[in-house]
Amino acid sequence: MIEVCHSEEEIRRIIIEDPEMLNRSKCDGFNPDVKLLDKGIWLKWVDHEGGEAKALCAFKADSAYIVDIHIHIPKEFRGAGTLDKGRDFLRWVVNNNRGLFLKFTTRIPVIHRDVIWYAMKLGFKKEGLNRLSVVKGGVLMDMVMMGLTFGEVQ
């Protein structure tokens, strides 16, 4: 079940306080004191209404027709059902924004091959490479640009 997440503390628990998630999410120069709720609309995947978040999804308008999206699933909740969580997030955004947007985009550092694979399993297509565009661990690296049209969401 998908709910809008209004809790900065709940987002921080998954993104900032979980060392593995923080390492995946942050780039060099990341400010851990930033207000994450200001970075877009956050959704959470829960087992039941009002339950604890098992995954998060942040999305924001990138242009008049494009939504930039990032899905965050802590290690303890990966595995069986992981693709379903991602599909639930995508369907929620499509169903609640019909007529507003046409496409999802995301940018993934090339070192996160498992995240690229996950995005491809959700239906995203590789659309390009943003060369030398992010620094992680002192290393300047490329980001894979991926896209998925609203019509392609299953």
Short mmCIF file of C-alpha atoms in Angstrom, two decimals:
data_model
loop_
_atom_site.label_atom_id
_atom_site.label_comp_id
_atom_site.label_asym_id
_atom_site.label_seq_id
_atom_site.Cartn_x
_atom_site.Cartn_y
_atom_site.Cartn_z
CA MET A 1 0.00 0.00 0.00
CA ILE A 2 1.26 3.46 -0.91
CA GLU A 3 0.87 6.52 1.30
CA VAL A 4 2.22 10.05 1.03
CA CYS A 5 5.01 10.46 3.57
CA HIS A 6 4.90 13.74 5.52
CA SER A 7 7.46 12.71 8.16
CA GLU A 8 10.98 14.08 7.86
CA GLU A 9 11.97 11.67 10.66
CA GLU A 10 10.70 8.62 8.74
CA ILE A 11 12.55 9.67 5.59
CA ARG A 12 15.74 10.35 7.56
CA ARG A 13 15.48 6.93 9.27
CA ILE A 14 15.69 5.21 5.88
CA ILE A 15 17.91 7.59 3.88
CA ILE A 16 20.30 9.08 6.48
CA GLU A 17 20.41 6.76 9.49
CA ASP A 18 20.84 3.52 7.49
CA PRO A 19 24.58 3.52 6.56
CA GLU A 20 24.08 1.35 3.46
CA MET A 21 21.26 3.56 2.13
CA LEU A 22 23.19 6.75 2.93
CA ASN A 23 26.22 5.45 1.02
CA ARG A 24 24.05 4.64 -2.01
CA SER A 25 22.09 7.89 -1.92
CA LYS A 26 24.67 10.54 -1.18
CA CYS A 27 27.21 12.16 -3.41
CA ASP A 28 30.27 14.05 -2.22
CA GLY A 29 29.20 17.41 -0.82
CA PHE A 30 25.90 15.99 0.50
CA ASN A 31 24.61 17.96 3.48
CA PRO A 32 22.96 15.55 5.99
CA ASP A 33 21.14 18.48 7.59
CA VAL A 34 19.19 19.30 4.43
CA LYS A 35 15.38 19.12 4.74
CA LEU A 36 14.55 16.07 2.65
CA LEU A 37 10.84 16.92 2.49
CA ASP A 38 11.83 19.99 0.48
CA LYS A 39 13.36 17.79 -2.24
CA GLY A 40 10.03 16.69 -3.76
CA ILE A 41 7.03 14.59 -2.90
CA TRP A 42 7.80 11.48 -0.85
CA LEU A 43 5.77 8.28 -0.92
CA LYS A 44 6.15 5.32 1.39
CA TRP A 45 5.29 1.65 0.87
CA VAL A 46 3.64 0.18 3.97
CA ASP A 47 2.08 -3.18 4.90
CA HIS A 48 -1.01 -1.51 6.36
CA GLU A 49 -2.49 1.97 6.73
CA GLY A 50 -0.32 4.12 8.98
CA GLY A 51 2.39 1.44 9.09
CA GLU A 52 6.15 1.83 9.11
CA ALA A 53 7.75 2.58 5.74
CA LYS A 54 9.39 -0.42 4.06
CA ALA A 55 10.48 1.65 1.04
CA LEU A 56 10.46 5.27 -0.08
CA CYS A 57 9.98 7.01 -3.40
CA ALA A 58 10.84 10.64 -4.06
CA PHE A 59 9.54 12.39 -7.14
CA LYS A 60 9.45 15.92 -8.46
CA ALA A 61 8.66 17.66 -11.71
CA ASP A 62 11.76 17.96 -13.88
CA SER A 63 9.91 19.86 -16.60
CA ALA A 64 6.34 20.42 -17.74
CA TYR A 65 6.03 16.77 -18.83
CA ILE A 66 8.75 14.86 -17.00
CA VAL A 67 8.89 13.47 -13.45
CA ASP A 68 12.29 12.72 -11.89
CA ILE A 69 11.91 9.69 -9.62
CA HIS A 70 14.13 7.82 -7.13
CA ILE A 71 13.12 4.67 -5.26
CA HIS A 72 14.87 3.76 -2.00
CA ILE A 73 14.45 0.24 -0.58
CA PRO A 74 16.50 -0.65 2.52
CA LYS A 75 18.49 -3.90 2.29
CA GLU A 76 16.30 -5.62 4.89
CA PHE A 77 13.22 -5.16 2.65
CA ARG A 78 14.80 -6.19 -0.67
CA GLY A 79 14.13 -9.53 -2.26
CA ALA A 80 10.73 -11.07 -2.94
CA GLY A 81 8.26 -8.29 -3.65
CA THR A 82 10.90 -5.65 -4.45
CA LEU A 83 9.70 -5.24 -8.04
CA ASP A 84 6.11 -5.04 -6.81
CA LYS A 85 7.03 -2.16 -4.50
CA GLY A 86 8.62 -0.29 -7.39
CA ARG A 87 5.65 -0.94 -9.67
CA ASP A 88 3.27 0.21 -6.93
CA PHE A 89 5.16 3.52 -6.68
CA LEU A 90 5.14 4.02 -10.46
CA ARG A 91 1.41 3.22 -10.72
CA TRP A 92 0.59 5.59 -7.86
CA VAL A 93 2.41 8.48 -9.54
CA VAL A 94 0.77 7.72 -12.91
CA ASN A 95 -2.74 7.35 -11.42
CA ASN A 96 -2.45 10.52 -9.34
CA ASN A 97 -0.90 12.69 -12.04
CA ARG A 98 -2.77 11.74 -15.23
CA GLY A 99 -2.68 14.50 -17.79
CA LEU A 100 0.10 16.33 -15.98
CA PHE A 101 3.17 14.31 -16.92
CA LEU A 102 4.16 11.91 -19.69
CA LYS A 103 7.42 10.35 -18.56
CA PHE A 104 9.64 9.29 -15.66
CA THR A 105 13.38 9.91 -15.68
CA THR A 106 16.10 8.89 -13.28
CA ARG A 107 19.88 9.21 -13.08
CA ILE A 108 21.94 6.41 -11.54
CA PRO A 109 25.71 6.46 -10.86
CA VAL A 110 27.36 3.76 -13.00
CA ILE A 111 28.80 2.02 -9.92
CA HIS A 112 25.27 1.01 -8.84
CA ARG A 113 24.80 -1.78 -11.39
CA ASP A 114 22.17 -3.47 -9.23
CA VAL A 115 20.07 -0.28 -9.21
CA ILE A 116 20.40 0.03 -13.00
CA TRP A 117 19.28 -3.61 -13.32
CA TYR A 118 16.32 -2.92 -10.98
CA ALA A 119 15.27 0.12 -13.03
CA MET A 120 15.44 -1.98 -16.22
CA LYS A 121 13.27 -4.66 -14.59
CA LEU A 122 10.72 -1.91 -13.83
CA GLY A 123 10.71 -1.05 -17.55
CA PHE A 124 13.14 1.88 -17.66
CA LYS A 125 15.27 2.14 -20.78
CA LYS A 126 18.81 3.48 -20.96
CA GLU A 127 18.62 6.82 -22.74
CA GLY A 128 22.13 8.11 -22.38
CA LEU A 129 25.16 8.74 -20.27
CA ASN A 130 25.82 11.94 -18.36
CA ARG A 131 29.60 11.76 -18.44
CA LEU A 132 31.68 12.69 -15.38
CA SER A 133 28.69 14.25 -13.65
CA VAL A 134 28.82 13.01 -10.04
CA VAL A 135 31.50 12.55 -7.38
CA LYS A 136 31.22 9.62 -4.97
CA GLY A 137 34.02 8.73 -2.60
CA GLY A 138 36.30 11.25 -4.26
CA VAL A 139 35.85 9.62 -7.68
CA LEU A 140 34.32 11.54 -10.58
CA MET A 141 32.02 9.20 -12.49
CA ASP A 142 29.27 8.92 -15.08
CA MET A 143 25.55 8.62 -14.46
CA VAL A 144 23.24 6.47 -16.57
CA MET A 145 20.20 8.42 -17.77
CA MET A 146 17.06 6.26 -17.87
CA GLY A 147 13.46 6.89 -18.86
CA LEU A 148 10.03 5.29 -18.80
CA THR A 149 6.89 6.75 -20.37
CA PHE A 150 3.66 6.72 -18.37
CA GLY A 151 2.19 4.49 -21.09
CA GLU A 152 4.89 1.88 -20.48
CA VAL A 153 4.10 1.50 -16.78
CA GLN A 154 2.56 -1.92 -16.10
#
